[in-house]
């Protein structure tokens, strides 16, 4: 009981940290050069996009519905998946982030980041002309059917009628679970909670930070993170009822360590619900 209370207060403290989150600053810190330098093979964002492109194009990830868990203010994580699935749902805990996504989807010109270079890069990965980015943007706006609230610490992370009773065919989640969990146990529990949203044998594509204890979610807004290593990621997935298909690891070059966090690496996991 004591441990449960401690965990609940830790989750509440994490939620309080996010009340000062600044989507525009976060995007500036993490989704502009050098971390998003599309001319460099060792830049972190192109690495993430390549992992997602491969995973969505190996032929085993398929179905009708893709759900992105904890989208934050970003769209890159569904740029490959939106070609495979006819329905995409974005989710986030914060209303501010959901508003940021709405602004891009409604194309009103007030997005905090220009996603064009991302769209162009993924088109190239798909073997299309970079000028096809407008088609991809139109496709994404067409297939995103909703932007909903999610709470990964709740045993029922989304509203009961938000998804079909059979569940989603695939979940994507990037830099969410470790950055909203007070400890490793809460991270593992969150993995188990989102598993309930997946259909049997459905896929989870998970990207997260390695060795990170904090990041800045805005000027002076220091948010704690569960520092994970590869073994802990694999153990948490197994404990939460997933079979790991593949784990890939990226180590940050020195010039990608730009002072907005203390991350040392990034993992990409492709897993299947047992």
mmCIF file of C-alpha atoms in Angstrom:
data_model
loop_
_atom_site.group_PDB
_atom_site.id
_atom_site.type_symbol
_atom_site.label_atom_id
_atom_site.label_comp_id
_atom_site.label_asym_id
_atom_site.label_seq_id
_atom_site.Cartn_x
_atom_site.Cartn_y
_atom_site.Cartn_z
ATOM 1 C CA UNK A 1 0.000 0.000 0.000
ATOM 2 C CA UNK A 2 2.873 2.338 0.922
ATOM 3 C CA UNK A 3 4.551 1.681 -2.440
ATOM 4 C CA UNK A 4 1.266 2.337 -4.246
ATOM 5 C CA UNK A 5 0.832 5.697 -2.498
ATOM 6 C CA UNK A 6 4.432 6.650 -3.313
ATOM 7 C CA UNK A 7 3.854 5.768 -6.952
ATOM 8 C CA UNK A 8 0.618 7.779 -7.114
ATOM 9 C CA UNK A 9 2.326 10.843 -5.643
ATOM 10 C CA UNK A 10 5.215 10.401 -8.097
ATOM 11 C CA UNK A 11 2.793 10.334 -11.039
ATOM 12 C CA UNK A 12 1.001 13.426 -9.677
ATOM 13 C CA UNK A 13 4.351 15.233 -9.345
ATOM 14 C CA UNK A 14 5.179 14.360 -12.971
ATOM 15 C CA UNK A 15 1.808 15.738 -14.126
ATOM 16 C CA UNK A 16 2.540 18.969 -12.223
ATOM 17 C CA UNK A 17 5.921 19.318 -14.007
ATOM 18 C CA UNK A 18 4.117 19.281 -17.363
ATOM 19 C CA UNK A 19 1.870 22.226 -16.505
ATOM 20 C CA UNK A 20 4.772 24.487 -17.566
ATOM 21 C CA UNK A 21 5.591 22.548 -20.754
ATOM 22 C CA UNK A 22 6.183 24.826 -23.766
ATOM 23 C CA UNK A 23 5.525 23.031 -27.100
ATOM 24 C CA UNK A 24 7.240 25.679 -29.260
ATOM 25 C CA UNK A 25 10.424 25.661 -27.137
ATOM 26 C CA UNK A 26 10.491 21.844 -27.022
ATOM 27 C CA UNK A 27 10.246 21.675 -30.827
ATOM 28 C CA UNK A 28 13.038 24.234 -31.170
ATOM 29 C CA UNK A 29 15.310 22.294 -28.795
ATOM 30 C CA UNK A 30 14.842 18.862 -30.395
ATOM 31 C CA UNK A 31 13.508 19.174 -33.952
ATOM 32 C CA UNK A 32 15.822 21.727 -35.572
ATOM 33 C CA UNK A 33 19.528 21.265 -36.535
ATOM 34 C CA UNK A 34 21.821 19.734 -35.401
ATOM 35 C CA UNK A 35 19.341 17.105 -34.146
ATOM 36 C CA UNK A 36 17.240 17.442 -37.282
ATOM 37 C CA UNK A 37 19.952 17.871 -39.923
ATOM 38 C CA UNK A 38 18.759 15.932 -42.965
ATOM 39 C CA UNK A 39 22.110 16.287 -44.709
ATOM 40 C CA UNK A 40 23.803 14.181 -42.001
ATOM 41 C CA UNK A 41 23.455 10.431 -41.668
ATOM 42 C CA UNK A 42 24.407 10.575 -37.990
ATOM 43 C CA UNK A 43 21.747 13.138 -37.052
ATOM 44 C CA UNK A 44 19.225 11.789 -34.570
ATOM 45 C CA UNK A 45 15.986 12.720 -36.363
ATOM 46 C CA UNK A 46 16.891 11.042 -39.698
ATOM 47 C CA UNK A 47 17.860 7.917 -37.694
ATOM 48 C CA UNK A 48 14.427 7.822 -36.029
ATOM 49 C CA UNK A 49 12.642 8.360 -39.354
ATOM 50 C CA UNK A 50 14.661 5.532 -40.953
ATOM 51 C CA UNK A 51 13.752 3.128 -38.110
ATOM 52 C CA UNK A 52 10.053 3.935 -38.472
ATOM 53 C CA UNK A 53 10.186 3.708 -42.275
ATOM 54 C CA UNK A 54 11.740 0.215 -42.086
ATOM 55 C CA UNK A 55 9.299 -1.004 -39.457
ATOM 56 C CA UNK A 56 6.234 0.136 -41.391
ATOM 57 C CA UNK A 57 7.520 -1.291 -44.669
ATOM 58 C CA UNK A 58 8.582 -4.808 -43.688
ATOM 59 C CA UNK A 59 5.122 -6.154 -44.490
ATOM 60 C CA UNK A 60 4.148 -7.499 -41.071
ATOM 61 C CA UNK A 61 2.748 -4.249 -39.625
ATOM 62 C CA UNK A 62 -0.681 -3.770 -41.162
ATOM 63 C CA UNK A 63 -4.367 -3.238 -40.511
ATOM 64 C CA UNK A 64 -6.798 -0.360 -40.408
ATOM 65 C CA UNK A 65 -5.990 1.666 -37.263
ATOM 66 C CA UNK A 66 -2.713 3.177 -36.027
ATOM 67 C CA UNK A 67 -2.687 4.982 -32.658
ATOM 68 C CA UNK A 68 0.168 7.238 -31.570
ATOM 69 C CA UNK A 69 0.511 7.306 -27.771
ATOM 70 C CA UNK A 70 1.769 10.582 -26.328
ATOM 71 C CA UNK A 71 2.259 12.439 -29.598
ATOM 72 C CA UNK A 72 3.417 15.603 -27.844
ATOM 73 C CA UNK A 73 3.546 18.466 -30.355
ATOM 74 C CA UNK A 74 5.176 16.249 -33.038
ATOM 75 C CA UNK A 75 4.044 14.512 -36.229
ATOM 76 C CA UNK A 76 7.195 12.807 -37.538
ATOM 77 C CA UNK A 77 6.338 9.487 -35.880
ATOM 78 C CA UNK A 78 3.314 8.851 -38.148
ATOM 79 C CA UNK A 79 4.723 10.070 -41.485
ATOM 80 C CA UNK A 80 5.519 6.518 -42.631
ATOM 81 C CA UNK A 81 2.586 4.863 -40.875
ATOM 82 C CA UNK A 82 0.018 7.136 -42.502
ATOM 83 C CA UNK A 83 0.748 5.407 -45.841
ATOM 84 C CA UNK A 84 0.075 1.940 -44.375
ATOM 85 C CA UNK A 85 -3.017 2.682 -42.271
ATOM 86 C CA UNK A 86 -6.262 4.300 -43.380
ATOM 87 C CA UNK A 87 -7.011 5.666 -39.930
ATOM 88 C CA UNK A 88 -4.594 7.353 -37.534
ATOM 89 C CA UNK A 89 -5.402 8.670 -34.047
ATOM 90 C CA UNK A 90 -2.997 11.034 -32.296
ATOM 91 C CA UNK A 91 -3.092 11.369 -28.505
ATOM 92 C CA UNK A 92 -1.581 13.449 -25.736
ATOM 93 C CA UNK A 93 -2.138 14.202 -22.053
ATOM 94 C CA UNK A 94 -1.691 17.964 -22.534
ATOM 95 C CA UNK A 95 -4.329 20.143 -24.169
ATOM 96 C CA UNK A 96 -1.526 22.502 -25.333
ATOM 97 C CA UNK A 97 0.054 19.733 -27.393
ATOM 98 C CA UNK A 98 -3.270 18.645 -28.838
ATOM 99 C CA UNK A 99 -3.887 22.255 -29.897
ATOM 100 C CA UNK A 100 -0.472 22.399 -31.587
ATOM 101 C CA UNK A 101 -1.324 19.273 -33.617
ATOM 102 C CA UNK A 102 -4.758 20.672 -34.502
ATOM 103 C CA UNK A 103 -3.140 23.830 -35.892
ATOM 104 C CA UNK A 104 -1.055 21.824 -38.374
ATOM 105 C CA UNK A 105 -3.884 19.483 -39.310
ATOM 106 C CA UNK A 106 -6.238 22.376 -39.995
ATOM 107 C CA UNK A 107 -3.492 24.037 -42.039
ATOM 108 C CA UNK A 108 -4.040 27.485 -40.571
ATOM 109 C CA UNK A 109 -0.383 28.494 -40.857
ATOM 110 C CA UNK A 110 0.258 28.889 -37.125
ATOM 111 C CA UNK A 111 2.286 25.714 -36.463
ATOM 112 C CA UNK A 112 5.322 26.204 -34.229
ATOM 113 C CA UNK A 113 7.474 24.119 -36.609
ATOM 114 C CA UNK A 114 7.607 23.759 -40.380
ATOM 115 C CA UNK A 115 7.228 20.015 -40.985
ATOM 116 C CA UNK A 116 8.028 20.294 -44.713
ATOM 117 C CA UNK A 117 11.658 19.007 -44.447
ATOM 118 C CA UNK A 118 10.369 15.983 -42.513
ATOM 119 C CA UNK A 119 7.709 15.234 -45.129
ATOM 120 C CA UNK A 120 10.286 15.617 -47.912
ATOM 121 C CA UNK A 121 12.792 13.330 -46.184
ATOM 122 C CA UNK A 122 10.261 10.544 -45.631
ATOM 123 C CA UNK A 123 9.170 10.819 -49.281
ATOM 124 C CA UNK A 124 12.815 10.201 -50.259
ATOM 125 C CA UNK A 125 12.975 7.167 -47.944
ATOM 126 C CA UNK A 126 9.896 5.848 -49.763
ATOM 127 C CA UNK A 127 11.588 6.306 -53.137
ATOM 128 C CA UNK A 128 9.368 9.222 -54.129
ATOM 129 C CA UNK A 129 10.358 12.675 -55.333
ATOM 130 C CA UNK A 130 10.796 15.117 -52.455
ATOM 131 C CA UNK A 131 8.175 17.266 -54.212
ATOM 132 C CA UNK A 132 5.618 14.549 -53.336
ATOM 133 C CA UNK A 133 5.606 15.966 -49.787
ATOM 134 C CA UNK A 134 2.382 17.877 -50.513
ATOM 135 C CA UNK A 135 0.638 14.578 -51.337
ATOM 136 C CA UNK A 136 1.945 13.068 -48.099
ATOM 137 C CA UNK A 137 0.760 16.092 -46.090
ATOM 138 C CA UNK A 138 -2.680 15.800 -47.691
ATOM 139 C CA UNK A 139 -2.752 12.054 -46.962
ATOM 140 C CA UNK A 140 -1.824 12.629 -43.308
ATOM 141 C CA UNK A 141 -4.498 15.295 -42.871
ATOM 142 C CA UNK A 142 -7.023 12.922 -44.425
ATOM 143 C CA UNK A 143 -6.247 9.818 -42.352
ATOM 144 C CA UNK A 144 -5.838 11.489 -38.932
ATOM 145 C CA UNK A 145 -9.389 11.100 -37.689
ATOM 146 C CA UNK A 146 -8.926 12.384 -34.147
ATOM 147 C CA UNK A 147 -6.585 13.903 -31.561
ATOM 148 C CA UNK A 148 -7.565 12.530 -28.172
ATOM 149 C CA UNK A 149 -6.620 12.696 -24.505
ATOM 150 C CA UNK A 150 -4.477 9.855 -23.138
ATOM 151 C CA UNK A 151 -3.192 9.024 -19.667
ATOM 152 C CA UNK A 152 -0.695 6.145 -19.758
ATOM 153 C CA UNK A 153 -0.784 5.843 -15.956
ATOM 154 C CA UNK A 154 -4.476 4.994 -15.987
ATOM 155 C CA UNK A 155 -5.415 1.288 -16.322
ATOM 156 C CA UNK A 156 -7.765 2.542 -19.061
ATOM 157 C CA UNK A 157 -5.526 5.091 -20.859
ATOM 158 C CA UNK A 158 -8.200 6.316 -23.302
ATOM 159 C CA UNK A 159 -11.950 6.865 -23.116
ATOM 160 C CA UNK A 160 -13.813 3.578 -23.353
ATOM 161 C CA UNK A 161 -15.430 4.309 -26.730
ATOM 162 C CA UNK A 162 -12.342 5.952 -28.285
ATOM 163 C CA UNK A 163 -11.180 2.790 -30.077
ATOM 164 C CA UNK A 164 -12.964 -0.188 -31.644
ATOM 165 C CA UNK A 165 -13.585 -3.015 -29.161
ATOM 166 C CA UNK A 166 -11.004 -5.118 -31.032
ATOM 167 C CA UNK A 167 -8.288 -2.507 -30.337
ATOM 168 C CA UNK A 168 -5.705 -0.774 -32.522
ATOM 169 C CA UNK A 169 -3.695 -2.756 -35.070
ATOM 170 C CA UNK A 170 -0.517 -0.882 -34.195
ATOM 171 C CA UNK A 171 0.687 1.545 -31.531
ATOM 172 C CA UNK A 172 3.542 4.014 -31.911
ATOM 173 C CA UNK A 173 4.972 5.791 -28.882
ATOM 174 C CA UNK A 174 8.023 8.063 -28.946
ATOM 175 C CA UNK A 175 9.730 9.595 -25.898
ATOM 176 C CA UNK A 176 6.529 9.384 -23.885
ATOM 177 C CA UNK A 177 6.565 6.631 -21.265
ATOM 178 C CA UNK A 178 10.018 7.219 -19.742
ATOM 179 C CA UNK A 179 9.482 10.977 -19.663
ATOM 180 C CA UNK A 180 6.165 10.840 -17.768
ATOM 181 C CA UNK A 181 7.047 8.062 -15.312
ATOM 182 C CA UNK A 182 8.553 8.688 -11.863
ATOM 183 C CA UNK A 183 10.424 5.346 -11.840
ATOM 184 C CA UNK A 184 11.079 2.134 -13.756
ATOM 185 C CA UNK A 185 8.085 0.346 -12.185
ATOM 186 C CA UNK A 186 5.727 3.103 -13.433
ATOM 187 C CA UNK A 187 7.329 2.889 -16.905
ATOM 188 C CA UNK A 188 6.639 -0.866 -17.002
ATOM 189 C CA UNK A 189 3.082 -0.418 -15.743
ATOM 190 C CA UNK A 190 2.449 2.202 -18.445
ATOM 191 C CA UNK A 191 3.634 -0.303 -21.072
ATOM 192 C CA UNK A 192 1.081 -2.765 -19.677
ATOM 193 C CA UNK A 193 -1.689 -0.147 -19.696
ATOM 194 C CA UNK A 194 -1.204 0.781 -23.374
ATOM 195 C CA UNK A 195 -1.011 -2.924 -24.280
ATOM 196 C CA UNK A 196 -4.756 -3.084 -23.525
ATOM 197 C CA UNK A 197 -5.343 -0.741 -26.472
ATOM 198 C CA UNK A 198 -3.784 -3.229 -28.929
ATOM 199 C CA UNK A 199 -5.490 -6.104 -30.686
ATOM 200 C CA UNK A 200 -3.988 -9.578 -30.092
ATOM 201 C CA UNK A 201 -0.709 -9.922 -32.075
ATOM 202 C CA UNK A 202 -0.803 -6.184 -32.811
ATOM 203 C CA UNK A 203 2.498 -4.320 -33.039
ATOM 204 C CA UNK A 204 4.133 -1.716 -30.796
ATOM 205 C CA UNK A 205 6.816 0.586 -32.226
ATOM 206 C CA UNK A 206 8.555 2.262 -29.305
ATOM 207 C CA UNK A 207 11.222 4.970 -29.385
ATOM 208 C CA UNK A 208 12.748 6.324 -26.207
ATOM 209 C CA UNK A 209 15.725 7.863 -24.472
ATOM 210 C CA UNK A 210 18.633 5.933 -22.964
ATOM 211 C CA UNK A 211 20.567 7.196 -19.967
ATOM 212 C CA UNK A 212 18.467 10.348 -19.654
ATOM 213 C CA UNK A 213 17.615 11.747 -16.212
ATOM 214 C CA UNK A 214 16.048 15.070 -17.301
ATOM 215 C CA UNK A 215 15.128 17.249 -20.255
ATOM 216 C CA UNK A 216 13.970 20.823 -20.644
ATOM 217 C CA UNK A 217 10.317 21.152 -21.647
ATOM 218 C CA UNK A 218 10.684 24.920 -21.949
ATOM 219 C CA UNK A 219 12.990 27.686 -20.662
ATOM 220 C CA UNK A 220 13.903 26.658 -17.109
ATOM 221 C CA UNK A 221 11.338 23.818 -17.142
ATOM 222 C CA UNK A 222 13.412 20.806 -16.069
ATOM 223 C CA UNK A 223 11.441 17.564 -16.344
ATOM 224 C CA UNK A 224 12.762 14.349 -14.733
ATOM 225 C CA UNK A 225 13.055 11.192 -16.847
ATOM 226 C CA UNK A 226 13.565 7.515 -15.916
ATOM 227 C CA UNK A 227 17.148 6.722 -17.010
ATOM 228 C CA UNK A 228 16.803 3.502 -18.999
ATOM 229 C CA UNK A 229 19.338 1.058 -20.392
ATOM 230 C CA UNK A 230 18.792 -1.534 -23.132
ATOM 231 C CA UNK A 231 18.379 -4.441 -20.696
ATOM 232 C CA UNK A 232 15.676 -2.584 -18.754
ATOM 233 C CA UNK A 233 13.756 -1.789 -21.954
ATOM 234 C CA UNK A 234 13.834 -5.467 -23.003
ATOM 235 C CA UNK A 235 12.851 -6.679 -19.507
ATOM 236 C CA UNK A 236 9.975 -4.172 -19.222
ATOM 237 C CA UNK A 237 8.576 -5.186 -22.612
ATOM 238 C CA UNK A 238 8.691 -8.882 -21.684
ATOM 239 C CA UNK A 239 7.191 -8.261 -18.235
ATOM 240 C CA UNK A 240 4.360 -6.236 -19.823
ATOM 241 C CA UNK A 241 3.325 -8.968 -22.274
ATOM 242 C CA UNK A 242 5.198 -8.128 -25.480
ATOM 243 C CA UNK A 243 7.517 -10.203 -27.627
ATOM 244 C CA UNK A 244 10.501 -8.166 -28.796
ATOM 245 C CA UNK A 245 11.151 -8.463 -32.527
ATOM 246 C CA UNK A 246 14.038 -5.998 -32.814
ATOM 247 C CA UNK A 247 15.931 -3.455 -30.740
ATOM 248 C CA UNK A 248 18.142 -0.822 -32.374
ATOM 249 C CA UNK A 249 20.316 1.703 -30.550
ATOM 250 C CA UNK A 250 21.643 5.113 -31.554
ATOM 251 C CA UNK A 251 24.467 6.795 -29.619
ATOM 252 C CA UNK A 252 24.415 10.577 -29.632
ATOM 253 C CA UNK A 253 27.489 12.208 -31.189
ATOM 254 C CA UNK A 254 29.028 14.884 -28.975
ATOM 255 C CA UNK A 255 27.636 17.785 -31.027
ATOM 256 C CA UNK A 256 24.072 16.467 -30.629
ATOM 257 C CA UNK A 257 24.397 16.946 -26.848
ATOM 258 C CA UNK A 258 23.162 20.505 -26.979
ATOM 259 C CA UNK A 259 22.423 21.149 -23.296
ATOM 260 C CA UNK A 260 18.642 20.651 -23.350
ATOM 261 C CA UNK A 261 18.897 17.181 -21.729
ATOM 262 C CA UNK A 262 21.497 14.616 -20.662
ATOM 263 C CA UNK A 263 20.433 11.838 -23.059
ATOM 264 C CA UNK A 264 23.266 9.548 -24.203
ATOM 265 C CA UNK A 265 21.367 7.402 -26.692
ATOM 266 C CA UNK A 266 18.025 6.464 -28.210
ATOM 267 C CA UNK A 267 16.423 3.043 -28.617
ATOM 268 C CA UNK A 268 13.953 1.797 -31.217
ATOM 269 C CA UNK A 269 11.971 -1.322 -30.313
ATOM 270 C CA UNK A 270 9.640 -3.259 -32.572
ATOM 271 C CA UNK A 271 7.481 -5.634 -30.531
ATOM 272 C CA UNK A 272 4.291 -7.654 -30.752
ATOM 273 C CA UNK A 273 1.526 -8.157 -28.194
ATOM 274 C CA UNK A 274 1.647 -11.726 -26.864
#
